[in-house]
PDB file as gemmi writes it, atoms N, CA and C in Angstrom:
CRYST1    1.000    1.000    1.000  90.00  90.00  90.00 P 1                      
ATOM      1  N   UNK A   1      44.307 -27.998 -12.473  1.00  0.00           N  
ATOM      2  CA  UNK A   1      43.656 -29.287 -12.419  1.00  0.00           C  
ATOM      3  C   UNK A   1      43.205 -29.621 -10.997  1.00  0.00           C  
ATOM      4  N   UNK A   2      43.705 -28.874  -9.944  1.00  0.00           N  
ATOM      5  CA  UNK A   2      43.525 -28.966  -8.732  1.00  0.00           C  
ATOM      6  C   UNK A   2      41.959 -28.872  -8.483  1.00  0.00           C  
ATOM      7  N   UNK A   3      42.587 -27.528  -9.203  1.00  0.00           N  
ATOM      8  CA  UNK A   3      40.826 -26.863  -8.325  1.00  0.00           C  
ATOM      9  C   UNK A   3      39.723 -27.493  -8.917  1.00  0.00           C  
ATOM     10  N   UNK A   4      39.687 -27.861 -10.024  1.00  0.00           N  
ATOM     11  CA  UNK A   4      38.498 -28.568 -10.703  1.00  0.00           C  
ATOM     12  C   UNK A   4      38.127 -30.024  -9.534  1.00  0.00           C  
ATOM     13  N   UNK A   5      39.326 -30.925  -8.931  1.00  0.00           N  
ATOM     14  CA  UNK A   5      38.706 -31.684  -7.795  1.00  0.00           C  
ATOM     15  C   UNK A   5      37.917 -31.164  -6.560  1.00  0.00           C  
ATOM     16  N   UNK A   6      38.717 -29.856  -6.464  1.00  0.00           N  
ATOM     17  CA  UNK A   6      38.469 -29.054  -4.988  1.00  0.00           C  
ATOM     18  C   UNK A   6      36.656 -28.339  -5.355  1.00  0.00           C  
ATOM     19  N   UNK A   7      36.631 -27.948  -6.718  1.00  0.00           N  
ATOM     20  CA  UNK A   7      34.711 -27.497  -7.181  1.00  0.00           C  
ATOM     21  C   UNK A   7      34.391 -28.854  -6.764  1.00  0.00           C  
ATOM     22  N   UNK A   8      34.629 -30.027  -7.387  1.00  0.00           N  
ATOM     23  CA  UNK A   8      33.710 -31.202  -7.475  1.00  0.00           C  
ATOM     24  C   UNK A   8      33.352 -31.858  -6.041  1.00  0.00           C  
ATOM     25  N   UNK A   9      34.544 -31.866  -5.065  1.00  0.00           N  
ATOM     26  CA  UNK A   9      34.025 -31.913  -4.047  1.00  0.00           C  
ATOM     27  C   UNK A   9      33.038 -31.099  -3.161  1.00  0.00           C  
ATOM     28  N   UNK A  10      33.293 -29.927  -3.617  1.00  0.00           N  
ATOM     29  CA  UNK A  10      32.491 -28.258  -2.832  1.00  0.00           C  
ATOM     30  C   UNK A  10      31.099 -29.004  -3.211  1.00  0.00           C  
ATOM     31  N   UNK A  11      30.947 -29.269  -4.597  1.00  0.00           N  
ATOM     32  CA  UNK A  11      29.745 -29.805  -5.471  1.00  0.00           C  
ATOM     33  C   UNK A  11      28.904 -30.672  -5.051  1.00  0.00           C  
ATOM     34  N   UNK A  12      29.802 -31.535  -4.535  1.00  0.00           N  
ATOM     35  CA  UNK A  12      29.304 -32.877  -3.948  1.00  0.00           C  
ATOM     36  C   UNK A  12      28.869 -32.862  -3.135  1.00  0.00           C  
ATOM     37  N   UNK A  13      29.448 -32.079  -1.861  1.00  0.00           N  
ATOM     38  CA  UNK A  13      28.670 -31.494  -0.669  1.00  0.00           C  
ATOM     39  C   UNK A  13      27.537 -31.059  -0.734  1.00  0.00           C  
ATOM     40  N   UNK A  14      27.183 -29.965  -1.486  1.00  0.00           N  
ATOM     41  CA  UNK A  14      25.996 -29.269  -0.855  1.00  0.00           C  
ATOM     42  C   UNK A  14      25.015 -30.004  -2.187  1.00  0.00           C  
ATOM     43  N   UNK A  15      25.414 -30.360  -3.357  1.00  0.00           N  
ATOM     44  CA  UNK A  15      24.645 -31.615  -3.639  1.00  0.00           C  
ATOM     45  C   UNK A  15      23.524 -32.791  -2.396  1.00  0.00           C  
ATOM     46  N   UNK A  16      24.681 -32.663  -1.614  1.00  0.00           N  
ATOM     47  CA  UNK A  16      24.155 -33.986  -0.475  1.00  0.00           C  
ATOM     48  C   UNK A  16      23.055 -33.249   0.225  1.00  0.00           C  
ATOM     49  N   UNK A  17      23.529 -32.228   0.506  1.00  0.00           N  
ATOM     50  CA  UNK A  17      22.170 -31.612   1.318  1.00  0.00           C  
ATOM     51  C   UNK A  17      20.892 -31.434   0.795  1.00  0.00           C  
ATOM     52  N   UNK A  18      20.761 -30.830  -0.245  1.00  0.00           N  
ATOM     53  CA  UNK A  18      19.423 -31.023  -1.005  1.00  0.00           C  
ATOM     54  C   UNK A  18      19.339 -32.258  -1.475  1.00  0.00           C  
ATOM     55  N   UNK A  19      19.299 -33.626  -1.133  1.00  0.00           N  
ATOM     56  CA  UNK A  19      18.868 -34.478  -2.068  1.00  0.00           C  
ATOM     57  C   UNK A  19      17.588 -34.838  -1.283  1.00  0.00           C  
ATOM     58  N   UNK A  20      18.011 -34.845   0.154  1.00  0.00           N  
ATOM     59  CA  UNK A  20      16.383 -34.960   0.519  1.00  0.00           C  
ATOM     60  C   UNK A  20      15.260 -34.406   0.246  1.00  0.00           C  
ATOM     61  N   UNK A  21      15.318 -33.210   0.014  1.00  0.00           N  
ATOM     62  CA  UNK A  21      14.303 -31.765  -0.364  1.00  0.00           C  
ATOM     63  C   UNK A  21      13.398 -32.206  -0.991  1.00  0.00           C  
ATOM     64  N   UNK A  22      12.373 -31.979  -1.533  1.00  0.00           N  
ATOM     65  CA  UNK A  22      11.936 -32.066  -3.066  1.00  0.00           C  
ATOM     66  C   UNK A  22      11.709 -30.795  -3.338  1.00  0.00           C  
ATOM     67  N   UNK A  23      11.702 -30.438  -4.651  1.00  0.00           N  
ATOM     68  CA  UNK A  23      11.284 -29.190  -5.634  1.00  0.00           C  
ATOM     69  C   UNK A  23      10.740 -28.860  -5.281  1.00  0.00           C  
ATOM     70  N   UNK A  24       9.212 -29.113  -5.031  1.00  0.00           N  
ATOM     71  CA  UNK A  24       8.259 -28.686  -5.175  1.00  0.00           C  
ATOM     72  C   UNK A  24       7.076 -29.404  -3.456  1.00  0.00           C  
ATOM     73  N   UNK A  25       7.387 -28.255  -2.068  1.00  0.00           N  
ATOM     74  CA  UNK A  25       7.025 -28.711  -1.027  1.00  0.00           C  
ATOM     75  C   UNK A  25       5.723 -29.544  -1.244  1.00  0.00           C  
ATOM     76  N   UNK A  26       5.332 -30.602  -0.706  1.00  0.00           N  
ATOM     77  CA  UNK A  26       3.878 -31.195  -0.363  1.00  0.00           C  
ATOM     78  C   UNK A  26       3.058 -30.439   0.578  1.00  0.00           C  
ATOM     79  N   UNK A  27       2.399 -29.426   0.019  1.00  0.00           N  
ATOM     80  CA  UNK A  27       1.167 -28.769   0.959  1.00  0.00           C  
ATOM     81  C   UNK A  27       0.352 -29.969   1.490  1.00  0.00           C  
ATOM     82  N   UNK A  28       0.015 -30.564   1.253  1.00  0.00           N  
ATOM     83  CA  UNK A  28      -0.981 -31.640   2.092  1.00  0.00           C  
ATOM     84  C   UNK A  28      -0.112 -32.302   3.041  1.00  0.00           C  
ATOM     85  N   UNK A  29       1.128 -32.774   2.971  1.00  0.00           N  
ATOM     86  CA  UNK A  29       1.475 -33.385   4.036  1.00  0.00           C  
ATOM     87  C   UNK A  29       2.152 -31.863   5.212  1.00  0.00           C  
ATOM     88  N   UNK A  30       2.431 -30.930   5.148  1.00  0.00           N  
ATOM     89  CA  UNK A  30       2.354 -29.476   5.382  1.00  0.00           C  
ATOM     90  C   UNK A  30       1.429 -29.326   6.662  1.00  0.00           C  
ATOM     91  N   UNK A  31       0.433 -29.373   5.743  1.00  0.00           N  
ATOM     92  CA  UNK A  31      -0.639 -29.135   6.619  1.00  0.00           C  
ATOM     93  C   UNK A  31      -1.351 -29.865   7.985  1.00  0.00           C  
ATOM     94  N   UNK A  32      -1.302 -31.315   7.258  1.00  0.00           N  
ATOM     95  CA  UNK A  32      -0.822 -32.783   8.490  1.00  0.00           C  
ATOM     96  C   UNK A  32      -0.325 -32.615   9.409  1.00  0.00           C  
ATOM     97  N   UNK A  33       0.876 -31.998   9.235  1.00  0.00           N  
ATOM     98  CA  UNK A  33       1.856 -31.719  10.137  1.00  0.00           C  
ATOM     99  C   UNK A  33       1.484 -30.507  11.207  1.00  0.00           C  
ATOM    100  N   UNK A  34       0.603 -29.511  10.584  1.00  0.00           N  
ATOM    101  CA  UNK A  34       0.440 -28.768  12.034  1.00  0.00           C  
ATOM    102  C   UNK A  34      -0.958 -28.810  12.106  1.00  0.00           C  
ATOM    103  N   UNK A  35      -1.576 -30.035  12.267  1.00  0.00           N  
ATOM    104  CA  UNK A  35      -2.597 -30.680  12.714  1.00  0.00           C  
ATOM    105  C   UNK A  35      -3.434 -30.061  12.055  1.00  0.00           C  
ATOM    106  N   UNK A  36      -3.345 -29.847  10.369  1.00  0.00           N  
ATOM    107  CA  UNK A  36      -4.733 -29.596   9.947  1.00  0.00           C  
ATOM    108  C   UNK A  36      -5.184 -30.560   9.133  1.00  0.00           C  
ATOM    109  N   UNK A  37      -6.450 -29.896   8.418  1.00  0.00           N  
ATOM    110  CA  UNK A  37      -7.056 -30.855   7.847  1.00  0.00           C  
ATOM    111  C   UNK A  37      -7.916 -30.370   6.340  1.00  0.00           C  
ATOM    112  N   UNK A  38      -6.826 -31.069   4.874  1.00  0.00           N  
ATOM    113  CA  UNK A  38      -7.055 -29.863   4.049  1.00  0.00           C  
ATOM    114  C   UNK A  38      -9.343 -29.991   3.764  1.00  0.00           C  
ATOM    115  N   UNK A  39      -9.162 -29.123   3.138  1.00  0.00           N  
ATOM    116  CA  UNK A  39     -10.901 -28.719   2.950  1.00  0.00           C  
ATOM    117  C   UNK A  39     -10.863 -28.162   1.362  1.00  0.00           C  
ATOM    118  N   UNK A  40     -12.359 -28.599   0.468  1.00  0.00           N  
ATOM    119  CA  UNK A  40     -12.192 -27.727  -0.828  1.00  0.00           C  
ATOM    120  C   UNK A  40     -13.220 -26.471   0.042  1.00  0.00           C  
ATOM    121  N   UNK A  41     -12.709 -25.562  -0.137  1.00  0.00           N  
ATOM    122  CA  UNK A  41     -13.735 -24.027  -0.060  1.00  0.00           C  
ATOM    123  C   UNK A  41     -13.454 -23.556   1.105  1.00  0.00           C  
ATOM    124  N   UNK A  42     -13.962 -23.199   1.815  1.00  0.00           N  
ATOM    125  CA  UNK A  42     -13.655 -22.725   3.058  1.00  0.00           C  
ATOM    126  C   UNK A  42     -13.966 -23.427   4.271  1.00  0.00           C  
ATOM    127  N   UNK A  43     -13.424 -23.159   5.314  1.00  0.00           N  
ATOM    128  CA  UNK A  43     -13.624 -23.824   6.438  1.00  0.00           C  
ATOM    129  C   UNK A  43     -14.779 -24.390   7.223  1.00  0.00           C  
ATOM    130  N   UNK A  44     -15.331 -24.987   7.344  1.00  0.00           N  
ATOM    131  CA  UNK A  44     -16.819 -25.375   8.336  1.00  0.00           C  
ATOM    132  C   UNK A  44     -16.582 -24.700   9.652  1.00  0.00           C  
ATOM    133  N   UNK A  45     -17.684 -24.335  10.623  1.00  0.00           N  
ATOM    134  CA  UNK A  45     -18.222 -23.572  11.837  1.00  0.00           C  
ATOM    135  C   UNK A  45     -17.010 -24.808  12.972  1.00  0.00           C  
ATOM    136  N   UNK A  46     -16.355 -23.594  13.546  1.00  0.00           N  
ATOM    137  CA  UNK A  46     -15.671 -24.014  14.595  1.00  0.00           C  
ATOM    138  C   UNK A  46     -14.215 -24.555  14.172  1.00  0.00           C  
ATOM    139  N   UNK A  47     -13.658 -23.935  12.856  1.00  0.00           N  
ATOM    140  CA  UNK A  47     -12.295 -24.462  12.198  1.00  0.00           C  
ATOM    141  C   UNK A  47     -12.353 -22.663  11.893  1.00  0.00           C  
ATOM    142  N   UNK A  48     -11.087 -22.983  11.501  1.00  0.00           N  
ATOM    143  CA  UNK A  48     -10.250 -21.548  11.352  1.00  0.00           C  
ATOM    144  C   UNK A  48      -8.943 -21.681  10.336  1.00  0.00           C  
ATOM    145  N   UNK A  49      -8.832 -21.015   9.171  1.00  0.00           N  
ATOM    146  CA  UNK A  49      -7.961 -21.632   8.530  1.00  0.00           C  
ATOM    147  C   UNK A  49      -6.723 -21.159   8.617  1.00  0.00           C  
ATOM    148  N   UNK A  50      -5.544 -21.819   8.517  1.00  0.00           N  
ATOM    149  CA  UNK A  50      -3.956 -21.500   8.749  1.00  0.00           C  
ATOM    150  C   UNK A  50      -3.642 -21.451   7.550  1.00  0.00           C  
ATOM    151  N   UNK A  51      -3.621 -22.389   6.287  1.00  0.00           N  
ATOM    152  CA  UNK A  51      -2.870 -21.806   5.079  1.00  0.00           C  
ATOM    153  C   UNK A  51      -4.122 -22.545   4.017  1.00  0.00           C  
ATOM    154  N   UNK A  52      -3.054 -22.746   2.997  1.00  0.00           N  
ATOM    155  CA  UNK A  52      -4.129 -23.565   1.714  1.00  0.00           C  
ATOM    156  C   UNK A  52      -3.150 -24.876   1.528  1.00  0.00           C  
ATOM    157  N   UNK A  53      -3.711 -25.750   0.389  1.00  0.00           N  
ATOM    158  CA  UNK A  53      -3.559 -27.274   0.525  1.00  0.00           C  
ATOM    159  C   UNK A  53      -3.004 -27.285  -1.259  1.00  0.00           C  
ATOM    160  N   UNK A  54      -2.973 -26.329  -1.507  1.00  0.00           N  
ATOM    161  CA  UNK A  54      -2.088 -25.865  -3.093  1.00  0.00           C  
ATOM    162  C   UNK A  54      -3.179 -25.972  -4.192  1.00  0.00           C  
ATOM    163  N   UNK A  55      -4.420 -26.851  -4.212  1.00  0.00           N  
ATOM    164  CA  UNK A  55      -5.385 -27.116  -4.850  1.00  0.00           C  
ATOM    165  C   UNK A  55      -6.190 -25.665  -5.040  1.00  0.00           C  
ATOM    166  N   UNK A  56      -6.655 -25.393  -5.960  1.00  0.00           N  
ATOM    167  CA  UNK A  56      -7.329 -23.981  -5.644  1.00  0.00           C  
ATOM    168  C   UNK A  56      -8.436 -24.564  -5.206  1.00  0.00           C  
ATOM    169  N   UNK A  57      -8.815 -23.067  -4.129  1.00  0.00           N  
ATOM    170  CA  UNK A  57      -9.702 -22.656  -3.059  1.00  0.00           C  
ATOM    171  C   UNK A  57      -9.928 -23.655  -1.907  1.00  0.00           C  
ATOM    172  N   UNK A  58      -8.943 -24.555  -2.169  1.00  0.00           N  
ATOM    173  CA  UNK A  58      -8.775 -25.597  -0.956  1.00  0.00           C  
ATOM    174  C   UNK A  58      -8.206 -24.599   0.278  1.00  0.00           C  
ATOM    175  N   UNK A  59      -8.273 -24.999   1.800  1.00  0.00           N  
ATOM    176  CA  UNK A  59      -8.113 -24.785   2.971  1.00  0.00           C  
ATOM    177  C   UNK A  59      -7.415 -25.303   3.587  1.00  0.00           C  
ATOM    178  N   UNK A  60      -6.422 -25.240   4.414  1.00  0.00           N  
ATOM    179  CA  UNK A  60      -5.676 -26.240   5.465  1.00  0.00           C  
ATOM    180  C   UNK A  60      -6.708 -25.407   7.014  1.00  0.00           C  
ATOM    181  N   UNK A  61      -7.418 -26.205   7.598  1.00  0.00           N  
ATOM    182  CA  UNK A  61      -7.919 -25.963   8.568  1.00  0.00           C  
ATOM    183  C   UNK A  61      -7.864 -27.026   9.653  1.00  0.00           C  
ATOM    184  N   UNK A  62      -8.057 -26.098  10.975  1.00  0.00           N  
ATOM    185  CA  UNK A  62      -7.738 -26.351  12.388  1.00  0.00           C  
ATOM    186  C   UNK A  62      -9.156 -26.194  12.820  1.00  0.00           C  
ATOM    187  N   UNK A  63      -9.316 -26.889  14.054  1.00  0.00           N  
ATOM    188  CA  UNK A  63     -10.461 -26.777  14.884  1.00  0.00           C  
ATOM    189  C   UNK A  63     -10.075 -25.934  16.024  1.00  0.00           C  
ATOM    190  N   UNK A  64     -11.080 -24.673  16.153  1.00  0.00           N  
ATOM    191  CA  UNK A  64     -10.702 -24.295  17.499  1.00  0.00           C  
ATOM    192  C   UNK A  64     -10.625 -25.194  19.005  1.00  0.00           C  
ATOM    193  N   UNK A  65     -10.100 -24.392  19.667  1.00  0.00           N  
ATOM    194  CA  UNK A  65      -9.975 -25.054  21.275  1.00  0.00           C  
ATOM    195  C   UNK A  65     -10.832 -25.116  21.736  1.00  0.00           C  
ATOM    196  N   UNK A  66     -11.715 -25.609  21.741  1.00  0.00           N  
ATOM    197  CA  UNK A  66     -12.730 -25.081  22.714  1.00  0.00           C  
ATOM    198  C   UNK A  66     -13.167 -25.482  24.275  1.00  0.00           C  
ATOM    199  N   UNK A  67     -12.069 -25.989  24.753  1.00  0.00           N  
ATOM    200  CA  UNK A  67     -11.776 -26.266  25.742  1.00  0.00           C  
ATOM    201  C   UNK A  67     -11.071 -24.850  26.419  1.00  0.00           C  
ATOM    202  N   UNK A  68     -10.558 -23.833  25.911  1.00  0.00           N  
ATOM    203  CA  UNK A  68     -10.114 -22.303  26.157  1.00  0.00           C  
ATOM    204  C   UNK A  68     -11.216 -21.559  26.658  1.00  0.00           C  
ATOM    205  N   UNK A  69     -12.174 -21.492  25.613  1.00  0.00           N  
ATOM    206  CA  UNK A  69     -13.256 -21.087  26.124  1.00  0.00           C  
ATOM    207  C   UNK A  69     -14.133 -20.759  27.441  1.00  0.00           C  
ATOM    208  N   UNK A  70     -14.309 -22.057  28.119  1.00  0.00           N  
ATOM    209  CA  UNK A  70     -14.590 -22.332  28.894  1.00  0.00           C  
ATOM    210  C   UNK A  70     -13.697 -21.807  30.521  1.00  0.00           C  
ATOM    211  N   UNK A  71     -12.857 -21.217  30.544  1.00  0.00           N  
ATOM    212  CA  UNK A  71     -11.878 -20.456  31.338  1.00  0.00           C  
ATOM    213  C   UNK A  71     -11.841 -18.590  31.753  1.00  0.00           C  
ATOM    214  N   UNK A  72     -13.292 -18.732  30.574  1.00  0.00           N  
ATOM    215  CA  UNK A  72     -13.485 -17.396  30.704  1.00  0.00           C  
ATOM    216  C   UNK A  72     -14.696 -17.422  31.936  1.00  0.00           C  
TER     217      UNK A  72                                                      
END                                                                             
């Protein structure tokens, strides 16, 4: 009878840790986050794409530096 408290607590724990999570990540806020900007199709002239936005043929795209450039 012990151990059935000692699972429920083990349970309870790592319960706690995933409750923030969700199932199923948010690609759009994802992408926000490392400064992109989702797109349907492919990227426009002077963006470069890092991942997708989960939508098909959507884009998570970045603008190049183009302030780098200029150093050459």
């Amino acid at each position: 009878m012990r151990i059935l408290y000692l699972l429920l607590a083990v349970l309870l724990v790592v319960l706690q840790g995933v409750a923030g999570q969700p199932l199923i990540p948010n690609t759009m806020h994802t992408c926000s986050l490392r400064r992109g900007v989702c797109r349907y199709g492919r990227c426009p002239v002077l963006y470069y794409q890092i991942g997708s936005c989960g939508a098909v043929r959507s884009s998570c795209c970045v603008r190049y530096d183009t302030r780098k450039w200029h150093e050459f």
